[in-house]
């Protein structure tokens, strides 16, 4: 959604109690863009993705200042690398939009198109996805703006390289191939998506247009998984003949210092659990600018890359980042925890998620072998993680433990509030006692099942 469109939407909305134009509210489950922020427990939430997922340091600092002035000063980076600003009010969303315009930040209209975070600077990249994104937005402008498309329709343009997007799932994937071709696939990640077309950029864009047109014809809210195979083959008769080897290519870890082949130094930074205070972010950006950084790239995994830091400044930046609540080291246990804003930041939450996360890291190291995600959800909405995980959901009665599911699912075990530390320690001990040689925590939990876990938690 462009800023101008957001302003126009504000002008047509209802006035608030003070006679000012109120932002149009968005239903839960849709993407909360500037024109349609989503109500949450701590006010309104706006999610945005600047063009190419790139910002100058000054632009990022301007966003942080605006988040503090018009929201509650909390910014988040999502698992897909998009930026969220929390705690807004109906009368301040338009002011945020004005600040974004003033900073020269462009937020394209239509669904977010995610691109490889190091596009254009990664020497291992096969093709730069930024050019095809621009061409796609021009050629398919009307289709992308169609109100009949699902609000959370996801498109990925993966140029490959050191930090590709093969692990991210999407409705539509456009993936660079050696030889200047692009593969178009639907409904899945680099392993599971179904190829439907392959060819040069123009052919790939045309294929995306066919898919968008088909989705719009099927009706509002339909996703790629809803497309009937007969209809798909009618549009893409050559799809079954595509020779393609699916893959989930290993990617460079986000956090840490990385020297690219051309000598560029980038520093991967992760806010703790993907959430940061505006004041901490501004302080970090000021330090980074003084040490040569020029731009940031938002990245999947709830973090961002600082581009241009001199090699000799990296240790000082890593230490400074830690002081402000960021990590620049890979392998941290926090990488495996998806935590929502929690009590104290969100009125819907029943417990302080980040406080509990720190206790669990200390008390239950067996949970953090990298084989699973621990989802700490302050309530049943599950804002921080939309996929099945080992989940602790908060409620007025305490906690619900879900072994492999969503925050809204029926708990496998209910835990009273005062027993949560004891229960998690018991769970970790049961995993250590029952794990076979070479077995992962996720596999052990699956083998134990709800009955085995329940038995472990109830032991005194």
Tab-separated table of N, CA, C and O in Angstrom, residues 263-385:
chain	number	residue	atom	x	y	z
A	263	UNK	N	34.581	-8.870	-0.870
A	263	UNK	CA	35.202	-8.126	0.210
A	263	UNK	C	34.256	-7.321	1.069
A	263	UNK	O	34.659	-6.774	2.103
A	264	UNK	N	32.996	-7.213	0.695
A	264	UNK	CA	32.045	-6.460	1.503
A	264	UNK	C	31.833	-7.140	2.850
A	264	UNK	O	31.792	-8.367	2.938
A	265	UNK	N	31.705	-6.336	3.904
A	265	UNK	CA	31.410	-6.861	5.233
A	265	UNK	C	29.964	-6.503	5.579
A	265	UNK	O	29.552	-5.349	5.466
A	266	UNK	N	29.201	-7.500	5.959
A	266	UNK	CA	27.854	-7.245	6.462
A	266	UNK	C	27.744	-7.867	7.849
A	266	UNK	O	28.406	-8.863	8.143
A	267	UNK	N	26.936	-7.237	8.677
A	267	UNK	CA	26.749	-7.724	10.040
A	267	UNK	C	25.282	-8.068	10.233
A	267	UNK	O	24.414	-7.198	10.130
A	268	UNK	N	25.010	-9.342	10.476
A	268	UNK	CA	23.647	-9.785	10.723
A	268	UNK	C	23.262	-9.524	12.167
A	268	UNK	O	23.993	-9.882	13.099
A	269	UNK	N	22.114	-8.902	12.366
A	269	UNK	CA	21.665	-8.470	13.687
A	269	UNK	C	20.261	-9.018	13.941
A	269	UNK	O	19.388	-8.916	13.082
A	270	UNK	N	20.056	-9.582	15.142
A	270	UNK	CA	18.727	-10.050	15.522
A	270	UNK	C	18.311	-9.376	16.817
A	270	UNK	O	18.982	-9.534	17.843
A	271	UNK	N	17.206	-8.604	16.803
A	271	UNK	CA	16.654	-8.156	18.084
A	271	UNK	C	16.205	-9.378	18.875
A	271	UNK	O	15.793	-10.384	18.286
A	272	UNK	N	16.296	-9.315	20.179
A	272	UNK	CA	15.886	-10.452	20.990
A	272	UNK	C	14.425	-10.782	20.721
A	272	UNK	O	13.547	-9.942	20.898
A	273	UNK	N	14.179	-11.993	20.234
A	273	UNK	CA	12.840	-12.474	19.881
A	273	UNK	C	12.188	-11.598	18.804
A	273	UNK	O	10.969	-11.570	18.669
A	274	UNK	N	13.005	-10.879	18.020
A	274	UNK	CA	12.479	-10.083	16.916
A	274	UNK	C	11.857	-8.768	17.323
A	274	UNK	O	11.293	-8.069	16.477
A	275	UNK	N	11.982	-8.377	18.592
A	275	UNK	CA	11.307	-7.165	19.073
A	275	UNK	C	12.335	-6.190	19.649
A	275	UNK	O	13.285	-6.601	20.318
A	276	UNK	N	12.141	-4.896	19.380
A	276	UNK	CA	13.107	-3.895	19.842
A	276	UNK	C	12.398	-2.607	20.219
A	276	UNK	O	11.361	-2.261	19.671
A	277	UNK	N	12.988	-1.910	21.166
A	277	UNK	CA	12.533	-0.589	21.543
A	277	UNK	C	13.145	0.433	20.596
A	277	UNK	O	14.305	0.312	20.201
A	278	UNK	N	12.381	1.460	20.271
A	278	UNK	CA	12.856	2.485	19.343
A	278	UNK	C	14.162	3.102	19.822
A	278	UNK	O	15.082	3.335	19.027
A	279	UNK	N	14.262	3.366	21.125
A	279	UNK	CA	15.467	4.014	21.653
A	279	UNK	C	16.699	3.129	21.461
A	279	UNK	O	17.789	3.632	21.128
A	280	UNK	N	16.552	1.810	21.652
A	280	UNK	CA	17.680	0.898	21.449
A	280	UNK	C	18.083	0.836	19.976
A	280	UNK	O	19.279	0.803	19.642
A	281	UNK	N	17.081	0.794	19.098
A	281	UNK	CA	17.377	0.741	17.675
A	281	UNK	C	18.098	2.005	17.219
A	281	UNK	O	19.089	1.937	16.473
A	282	UNK	N	17.628	3.164	17.648
A	282	UNK	CA	18.266	4.424	17.251
A	282	UNK	C	19.714	4.463	17.734
A	282	UNK	O	20.626	4.862	16.988
A	283	UNK	N	19.948	4.037	18.971
A	283	UNK	CA	21.311	4.024	19.506
A	283	UNK	C	22.212	3.105	18.679
A	283	UNK	O	23.367	3.455	18.368
A	284	UNK	N	21.693	1.919	18.312
A	284	UNK	CA	22.477	0.982	17.511
A	284	UNK	C	22.787	1.568	16.134
A	284	UNK	O	23.912	1.468	15.633
A	285	UNK	N	21.797	2.198	15.503
A	285	UNK	CA	22.003	2.762	14.173
A	285	UNK	C	23.000	3.912	14.197
A	285	UNK	O	23.794	4.081	13.271
A	286	UNK	N	22.970	4.714	15.246
A	286	UNK	CA	23.949	5.804	15.371
A	286	UNK	C	25.367	5.241	15.439
A	286	UNK	O	26.292	5.759	14.790
A	287	UNK	N	25.549	4.176	16.215
A	287	UNK	CA	26.860	3.550	16.326
A	287	UNK	C	27.288	2.937	14.989
A	287	UNK	O	28.454	3.045	14.595
A	288	UNK	N	26.333	2.282	14.306
A	288	UNK	CA	26.655	1.650	13.022
A	288	UNK	C	27.048	2.682	11.973
A	288	UNK	O	27.976	2.469	11.192
A	289	UNK	N	26.345	3.793	11.964
A	289	UNK	CA	26.664	4.849	10.999
A	289	UNK	C	28.060	5.396	11.237
A	289	UNK	O	28.816	5.655	10.288
A	290	UNK	N	28.417	5.561	12.507
A	290	UNK	CA	29.748	6.067	12.833
A	290	UNK	C	30.842	5.090	12.418
A	290	UNK	O	32.005	5.481	12.254
A	291	UNK	N	30.481	3.821	12.242
A	291	UNK	CA	31.465	2.801	11.866
A	291	UNK	C	31.346	2.388	10.407
A	291	UNK	O	31.806	1.313	10.015
A	292	UNK	N	30.685	3.219	9.606
A	292	UNK	CA	30.721	3.027	8.163
A	292	UNK	C	29.519	2.378	7.525
A	292	UNK	O	29.441	2.276	6.301
A	293	UNK	N	28.553	1.896	8.308
A	293	UNK	CA	27.377	1.255	7.718
A	293	UNK	C	26.566	2.273	6.919
A	293	UNK	O	26.465	3.441	7.297
A	294	UNK	N	25.981	1.819	5.827
A	294	UNK	CA	25.220	2.721	4.951
A	294	UNK	C	23.764	2.330	4.812
A	294	UNK	O	22.897	3.196	4.744
A	295	UNK	N	23.482	1.032	4.754
A	295	UNK	CA	22.109	0.581	4.543
A	295	UNK	C	21.816	-0.617	5.428
A	295	UNK	O	22.719	-1.261	5.973
A	296	UNK	N	20.517	-0.914	5.571
A	296	UNK	CA	20.102	-2.149	6.221
A	296	UNK	C	19.225	-2.925	5.253
A	296	UNK	O	18.564	-2.350	4.387
A	297	UNK	N	19.244	-4.234	5.409
A	297	UNK	CA	18.374	-5.119	4.636
A	297	UNK	C	17.586	-5.977	5.621
A	297	UNK	O	18.176	-6.731	6.399
A	298	UNK	N	16.263	-5.834	5.623
A	298	UNK	CA	15.412	-6.695	6.439
A	298	UNK	C	15.549	-8.132	5.958
A	298	UNK	O	15.658	-8.379	4.753
A	299	UNK	N	15.521	-9.082	6.884
A	299	UNK	CA	15.790	-10.466	6.515
A	299	UNK	C	14.859	-11.433	7.226
A	299	UNK	O	14.458	-11.189	8.372
A	300	UNK	N	14.510	-12.539	6.575
A	300	UNK	CA	13.764	-13.599	7.267
A	300	UNK	C	14.550	-14.072	8.483
A	300	UNK	O	15.779	-14.047	8.498
A	301	UNK	N	13.815	-14.508	9.502
A	301	UNK	CA	14.471	-14.922	10.722
A	301	UNK	C	14.473	-13.848	11.785
A	301	UNK	O	15.223	-13.914	12.753
A	302	UNK	N	13.626	-12.821	11.589
A	302	UNK	CA	13.444	-11.755	12.574
A	302	UNK	C	14.707	-10.937	12.804
A	302	UNK	O	15.114	-10.675	13.939
A	303	UNK	N	15.329	-10.508	11.733
A	303	UNK	CA	16.524	-9.700	11.900
A	303	UNK	C	16.801	-8.859	10.672
A	303	UNK	O	15.978	-8.722	9.770
A	304	UNK	N	17.997	-8.278	10.639
A	304	UNK	CA	18.388	-7.454	9.501
A	304	UNK	C	19.900	-7.465	9.355
A	304	UNK	O	20.637	-7.821	10.285
A	305	UNK	N	20.355	-7.104	8.155
A	305	UNK	CA	21.776	-6.985	7.871
A	305	UNK	C	22.167	-5.512	7.853
A	305	UNK	O	21.484	-4.686	7.245
A	306	UNK	N	23.278	-5.185	8.507
A	306	UNK	CA	23.916	-3.882	8.381
A	306	UNK	C	24.997	-4.017	7.321
A	306	UNK	O	25.883	-4.868	7.429
A	307	UNK	N	24.923	-3.189	6.293
A	307	UNK	CA	25.833	-3.311	5.153
A	307	UNK	C	26.865	-2.193	5.198
A	307	UNK	O	26.515	-1.014	5.351
A	308	UNK	N	28.133	-2.559	5.039
A	308	UNK	CA	29.174	-1.557	4.875
A	308	UNK	C	30.051	-1.309	6.078
A	308	UNK	O	30.903	-0.414	6.048
A	309	UNK	N	29.894	-2.062	7.162
A	309	UNK	CA	30.728	-1.861	8.346
A	309	UNK	C	32.164	-2.292	8.036
A	309	UNK	O	32.391	-3.304	7.376
A	310	UNK	N	33.130	-1.525	8.512
A	310	UNK	CA	34.522	-1.889	8.304
A	310	UNK	C	34.859	-3.108	9.164
A	310	UNK	O	34.326	-3.288	10.264
A	311	UNK	N	35.749	-3.941	8.672
A	311	UNK	CA	36.065	-5.200	9.352
A	311	UNK	C	36.603	-4.974	10.758
A	311	UNK	O	36.260	-5.712	11.692
A	312	UNK	N	37.415	-3.935	10.938
A	312	UNK	CA	37.999	-3.724	12.261
A	312	UNK	C	36.993	-3.195	13.274
A	312	UNK	O	37.255	-3.190	14.482
A	313	UNK	N	35.801	-2.747	12.801
A	313	UNK	CA	34.776	-2.221	13.698
A	313	UNK	C	33.791	-3.289	14.161
A	313	UNK	O	32.958	-3.026	15.029
A	314	UNK	N	33.879	-4.491	13.576
A	314	UNK	CA	32.890	-5.529	13.881
A	314	UNK	C	32.871	-5.911	15.362
A	314	UNK	O	31.791	-5.972	15.968
A	315	UNK	N	34.000	-6.192	16.011
A	315	UNK	CA	33.922	-6.571	17.438
A	315	UNK	C	33.256	-5.509	18.301
A	315	UNK	O	32.450	-5.846	19.187
A	316	UNK	N	33.568	-4.236	18.062
A	316	UNK	CA	32.953	-3.162	18.850
A	316	UNK	C	31.450	-3.102	18.592
A	316	UNK	O	30.659	-2.878	19.521
A	317	UNK	N	31.033	-3.318	17.342
A	317	UNK	CA	29.603	-3.291	17.020
A	317	UNK	C	28.874	-4.465	17.667
A	317	UNK	O	27.750	-4.325	18.150
A	318	UNK	N	29.512	-5.617	17.698
A	318	UNK	CA	28.881	-6.777	18.333
A	318	UNK	C	28.673	-6.539	19.823
A	318	UNK	O	27.623	-6.876	20.381
A	319	UNK	N	29.661	-5.951	20.475
A	319	UNK	CA	29.532	-5.652	21.894
A	319	UNK	C	28.465	-4.601	22.135
A	319	UNK	O	27.656	-4.709	23.073
A	320	UNK	N	28.429	-3.568	21.291
A	320	UNK	CA	27.425	-2.512	21.440
A	320	UNK	C	26.026	-3.056	21.206
A	320	UNK	O	25.074	-2.696	21.915
A	321	UNK	N	25.889	-3.945	20.228
A	321	UNK	CA	24.578	-4.528	19.939
A	321	UNK	C	24.057	-5.289	21.148
A	321	UNK	O	22.880	-5.188	21.509
A	322	UNK	N	24.915	-6.056	21.800
A	322	UNK	CA	24.501	-6.829	22.974
A	322	UNK	C	24.015	-5.914	24.092
A	322	UNK	O	23.048	-6.233	24.798
A	323	UNK	N	24.642	-4.761	24.256
A	323	UNK	CA	24.229	-3.825	25.304
A	323	UNK	C	22.825	-3.281	25.061
A	323	UNK	O	22.133	-2.889	25.998
A	324	UNK	N	22.415	-3.252	23.793
A	324	UNK	CA	21.112	-2.677	23.447
A	324	UNK	C	20.059	-3.749	23.150
A	324	UNK	O	18.998	-3.439	22.593
A	325	UNK	N	20.324	-4.997	23.512
A	325	UNK	CA	19.314	-6.042	23.365
A	325	UNK	C	19.299	-6.732	22.022
A	325	UNK	O	18.300	-7.363	21.657
A	326	UNK	N	20.397	-6.652	21.275
A	326	UNK	CA	20.507	-7.322	19.980
A	326	UNK	C	21.602	-8.380	20.075
A	326	UNK	O	22.505	-8.290	20.894
A	327	UNK	N	21.519	-9.379	19.219
A	327	UNK	CA	22.599	-10.351	19.128
A	327	UNK	C	23.171	-10.346	17.723
A	327	UNK	O	22.433	-10.214	16.739
A	328	UNK	N	24.474	-10.457	17.639
A	328	UNK	CA	25.160	-10.547	16.347
A	328	UNK	C	25.921	-11.860	16.250
A	328	UNK	O	26.855	-11.986	15.455
A	329	UNK	N	25.568	-12.826	17.075
A	329	UNK	CA	26.234	-14.123	17.090
A	329	UNK	C	25.234	-15.204	16.689
A	329	UNK	O	24.099	-15.221	17.165
A	330	UNK	N	25.657	-16.111	15.830
A	330	UNK	CA	24.781	-17.225	15.451
A	330	UNK	C	24.808	-18.288	16.539
A	330	UNK	O	25.720	-18.329	17.376
A	331	UNK	N	23.804	-19.144	16.541
A	331	UNK	CA	23.744	-20.239	17.490
A	331	UNK	C	23.113	-19.896	18.817
A	331	UNK	O	23.112	-20.723	19.734
A	332	UNK	N	22.565	-18.696	18.962
A	332	UNK	CA	21.898	-18.323	20.211
A	332	UNK	C	20.590	-19.098	20.352
A	332	UNK	O	19.863	-19.305	19.371
A	333	UNK	N	20.258	-19.499	21.571
A	333	UNK	CA	19.012	-20.237	21.795
A	333	UNK	C	17.780	-19.409	21.457
A	333	UNK	O	16.717	-19.952	21.132
A	334	UNK	N	17.897	-18.079	21.544
A	334	UNK	CA	16.751	-17.223	21.224
A	334	UNK	C	16.308	-17.382	19.774
A	334	UNK	O	15.174	-17.044	19.436
A	335	UNK	N	17.195	-17.887	18.904
A	335	UNK	CA	16.833	-18.089	17.505
A	335	UNK	C	15.697	-19.092	17.361
A	335	UNK	O	14.980	-19.086	16.355
A	336	UNK	N	15.547	-19.965	18.350
A	336	UNK	CA	14.572	-21.057	18.257
A	336	UNK	C	13.298	-20.765	19.042
A	336	UNK	O	12.494	-21.663	19.277
A	337	UNK	N	13.126	-19.504	19.461
A	337	UNK	CA	11.941	-19.113	20.214
A	337	UNK	C	11.184	-18.034	19.449
A	337	UNK	O	11.756	-17.032	19.044
A	338	UNK	N	9.893	-18.267	19.246
A	338	UNK	CA	9.001	-17.249	18.684
A	338	UNK	C	8.122	-16.755	19.820
A	338	UNK	O	7.292	-17.505	20.345
A	339	UNK	N	8.344	-15.514	20.234
A	339	UNK	CA	7.618	-14.968	21.383
A	339	UNK	C	6.842	-13.729	20.956
A	339	UNK	O	7.380	-12.857	20.282
A	340	UNK	N	5.588	-13.639	21.349
A	340	UNK	CA	4.792	-12.448	21.054
A	340	UNK	C	5.198	-11.323	22.011
A	340	UNK	O	6.076	-11.479	22.855
A	341	UNK	N	4.535	-10.170	21.894
A	341	UNK	CA	4.887	-9.019	22.723
A	341	UNK	C	4.728	-9.318	24.209
A	341	UNK	O	5.515	-8.868	25.037
A	342	UNK	N	3.713	-10.088	24.564
A	342	UNK	CA	3.538	-10.522	25.940
A	342	UNK	C	2.919	-9.477	26.852
A	342	UNK	O	2.731	-8.317	26.480
A	343	UNK	N	2.589	-9.918	28.068
A	343	UNK	CA	1.996	-9.026	29.057
A	343	UNK	C	2.955	-7.878	29.348
A	343	UNK	O	4.165	-8.051	29.384
A	344	UNK	N	2.376	-6.709	29.567
A	344	UNK	CA	3.170	-5.514	29.759
A	344	UNK	C	3.326	-4.722	28.487
A	344	UNK	O	3.523	-3.500	28.522
A	345	UNK	N	3.236	-5.411	27.326
A	345	UNK	CA	3.269	-4.737	26.036
A	345	UNK	C	1.959	-4.926	25.280
A	345	UNK	O	1.595	-4.116	24.451
A	346	UNK	N	1.237	-6.006	25.599
A	346	UNK	CA	-0.018	-6.307	24.911
A	346	UNK	C	-1.082	-6.651	25.948
A	346	UNK	O	-0.882	-7.533	26.797
A	347	UNK	N	-2.208	-5.962	25.875
A	347	UNK	CA	-3.276	-6.157	26.838
A	347	UNK	C	-3.975	-7.489	26.733
A	347	UNK	O	-4.713	-7.879	27.647
A	348	UNK	N	-3.776	-8.214	25.643
A	348	UNK	CA	-4.418	-9.519	25.480
A	348	UNK	C	-3.615	-10.650	26.108
A	348	UNK	O	-4.129	-11.755	26.276
A	349	UNK	N	-2.347	-10.397	26.423
A	349	UNK	CA	-1.461	-11.468	26.877
A	349	UNK	C	-1.641	-11.738	28.363
A	349	UNK	O	-1.841	-10.821	29.159
A	350	UNK	N	-1.491	-13.016	28.731
A	350	UNK	CA	-1.659	-13.441	30.121
A	350	UNK	C	-0.329	-13.660	30.838
A	350	UNK	O	-0.326	-13.917	32.038
A	351	UNK	N	0.772	-13.605	30.122
A	351	UNK	CA	2.062	-13.751	30.806
A	351	UNK	C	3.141	-13.007	30.026
A	351	UNK	O	2.973	-12.665	28.856
A	352	UNK	N	4.257	-12.747	30.701
A	352	UNK	CA	5.383	-12.042	30.097
A	352	UNK	C	6.223	-13.058	29.328
A	352	UNK	O	7.006	-13.815	29.897
A	353	UNK	N	6.048	-13.084	28.037
A	353	UNK	CA	6.638	-14.132	27.209
A	353	UNK	C	8.161	-14.093	27.221
A	353	UNK	O	8.826	-15.132	27.307
A	354	UNK	N	8.733	-12.917	27.113
A	354	UNK	CA	10.189	-12.846	27.019
A	354	UNK	C	10.861	-13.178	28.361
A	354	UNK	O	11.934	-13.770	28.394
A	355	UNK	N	10.199	-12.806	29.458
A	355	UNK	CA	10.731	-13.179	30.770
A	355	UNK	C	10.744	-14.698	30.927
A	355	UNK	O	11.728	-15.290	31.393
A	356	UNK	N	9.638	-15.338	30.523
A	356	UNK	CA	9.575	-16.794	30.603
A	356	UNK	C	10.607	-17.422	29.670
A	356	UNK	O	11.248	-18.426	30.019
A	357	UNK	N	10.794	-16.841	28.490
A	357	UNK	CA	11.753	-17.392	27.536
A	357	UNK	C	13.150	-17.449	28.137
A	357	UNK	O	13.868	-18.457	28.000
A	358	UNK	N	13.551	-16.392	28.802
A	358	UNK	CA	14.893	-16.372	29.407
A	358	UNK	C	15.018	-17.444	30.486
A	358	UNK	O	16.072	-18.086	30.624
A	359	UNK	N	13.951	-17.643	31.265
A	359	UNK	CA	13.988	-18.686	32.299
A	359	UNK	C	14.076	-20.072	31.670
A	359	UNK	O	14.792	-20.946	32.171
A	360	UNK	N	13.353	-20.277	30.582
A	360	UNK	CA	13.355	-21.591	29.939
A	360	UNK	C	14.703	-21.907	29.323
A	360	UNK	O	15.152	-23.064	29.328
A	361	UNK	N	15.364	-20.890	28.759
A	361	UNK	CA	16.689	-21.114	28.181
A	361	UNK	C	17.649	-21.619	29.251
A	361	UNK	O	18.465	-22.517	29.014
A	362	UNK	N	17.537	-21.053	30.451
A	362	UNK	CA	18.411	-21.468	31.546
A	362	UNK	C	18.009	-22.816	32.133
A	362	UNK	O	18.876	-23.628	32.487
A	363	UNK	N	16.694	-23.055	32.219
A	363	UNK	CA	16.211	-24.241	32.944
A	363	UNK	C	16.059	-25.469	32.068
A	363	UNK	O	16.091	-26.598	32.578
A	364	UNK	N	15.890	-25.292	30.765
A	364	UNK	CA	15.581	-26.440	29.911
A	364	UNK	C	16.416	-26.421	28.632
A	364	UNK	O	15.891	-26.327	27.525
A	365	UNK	N	17.736	-26.534	28.756
A	365	UNK	CA	18.593	-26.488	27.556
A	365	UNK	C	18.304	-27.610	26.568
A	365	UNK	O	18.593	-27.474	25.377
A	366	UNK	N	17.719	-28.701	27.025
A	366	UNK	CA	17.427	-29.820	26.122
A	366	UNK	C	16.438	-29.451	25.029
A	366	UNK	O	16.367	-30.116	23.995
A	367	UNK	N	15.670	-28.398	25.253
A	367	UNK	CA	14.683	-27.999	24.249
A	367	UNK	C	15.312	-27.316	23.047
A	367	UNK	O	14.683	-27.177	22.001
A	368	UNK	N	16.568	-26.881	23.183
A	368	UNK	CA	17.129	-25.988	22.182
A	368	UNK	C	18.270	-26.626	21.396
A	368	UNK	O	19.395	-26.138	21.393
A	369	UNK	N	17.957	-27.728	20.723
A	369	UNK	CA	18.951	-28.351	19.853
A	369	UNK	C	18.762	-27.944	18.398
A	369	UNK	O	19.454	-28.451	17.509
A	370	UNK	N	17.806	-27.022	18.156
A	370	UNK	CA	17.571	-26.523	16.805
A	370	UNK	C	16.579	-27.322	15.998
A	370	UNK	O	16.276	-26.971	14.852
A	371	UNK	N	16.038	-28.402	16.567
A	371	UNK	CA	15.127	-29.252	15.800
A	371	UNK	C	13.680	-28.778	15.841
A	371	UNK	O	12.842	-29.283	15.095
A	372	UNK	N	13.377	-27.845	16.741
A	372	UNK	CA	12.003	-27.360	16.837
A	372	UNK	C	11.986	-25.890	17.210
A	372	UNK	O	12.989	-25.320	17.637
A	373	UNK	N	10.824	-25.284	17.023
A	373	UNK	CA	10.580	-23.911	17.458
A	373	UNK	C	9.701	-23.947	18.695
A	373	UNK	O	8.698	-24.667	18.731
A	374	UNK	N	10.082	-23.179	19.712
A	374	UNK	CA	9.252	-23.016	20.894
A	374	UNK	C	8.455	-21.726	20.731
A	374	UNK	O	9.032	-20.642	20.625
A	375	UNK	N	7.148	-21.847	20.683
A	375	UNK	CA	6.270	-20.695	20.479
A	375	UNK	C	5.664	-20.296	21.819
A	375	UNK	O	4.910	-21.061	22.423
A	376	UNK	N	6.013	-19.103	22.279
A	376	UNK	CA	5.459	-18.572	23.519
A	376	UNK	C	4.418	-17.534	23.159
A	376	UNK	O	4.737	-16.434	22.702
A	377	UNK	N	3.152	-17.899	23.341
A	377	UNK	CA	2.038	-17.046	22.948
A	377	UNK	C	1.274	-16.604	24.189
A	377	UNK	O	0.756	-17.427	24.943
A	378	UNK	N	1.203	-15.298	24.393
A	378	UNK	CA	0.541	-14.777	25.579
A	378	UNK	C	-0.939	-15.048	25.629
A	378	UNK	O	-1.553	-15.011	26.697
A	379	UNK	N	-1.547	-15.333	24.480
A	379	UNK	CA	-2.973	-15.684	24.421
A	379	UNK	C	-3.171	-16.644	23.262
A	379	UNK	O	-2.210	-17.050	22.609
A	380	UNK	N	-4.407	-16.971	22.969
A	380	UNK	CA	-4.689	-17.982	21.949
A	380	UNK	C	-4.624	-17.452	20.521
A	380	UNK	O	-4.810	-18.214	19.572
A	381	UNK	N	-4.336	-16.163	20.347
A	381	UNK	CA	-4.289	-15.614	18.984
A	381	UNK	C	-3.084	-16.109	18.193
A	381	UNK	O	-3.145	-16.238	16.977
A	382	UNK	N	-1.978	-16.322	18.878
A	382	UNK	CA	-0.805	-16.861	18.191
A	382	UNK	C	-0.155	-15.915	17.220
A	382	UNK	O	0.303	-16.329	16.143
A	383	UNK	N	-0.051	-14.647	17.563
A	383	UNK	CA	0.453	-13.632	16.628
A	383	UNK	C	1.899	-13.870	16.188
A	383	UNK	O	2.272	-13.499	15.077
A	384	UNK	N	2.722	-14.460	17.037
A	384	UNK	CA	4.157	-14.532	16.755
A	384	UNK	C	4.545	-15.666	15.821
A	384	UNK	O	5.636	-15.653	15.258
A	385	UNK	N	3.665	-16.652	15.647
A	385	UNK	CA	4.064	-17.830	14.872
A	385	UNK	C	2.825	-18.491	14.298
A	385	UNK	O	1.947	-18.924	15.050
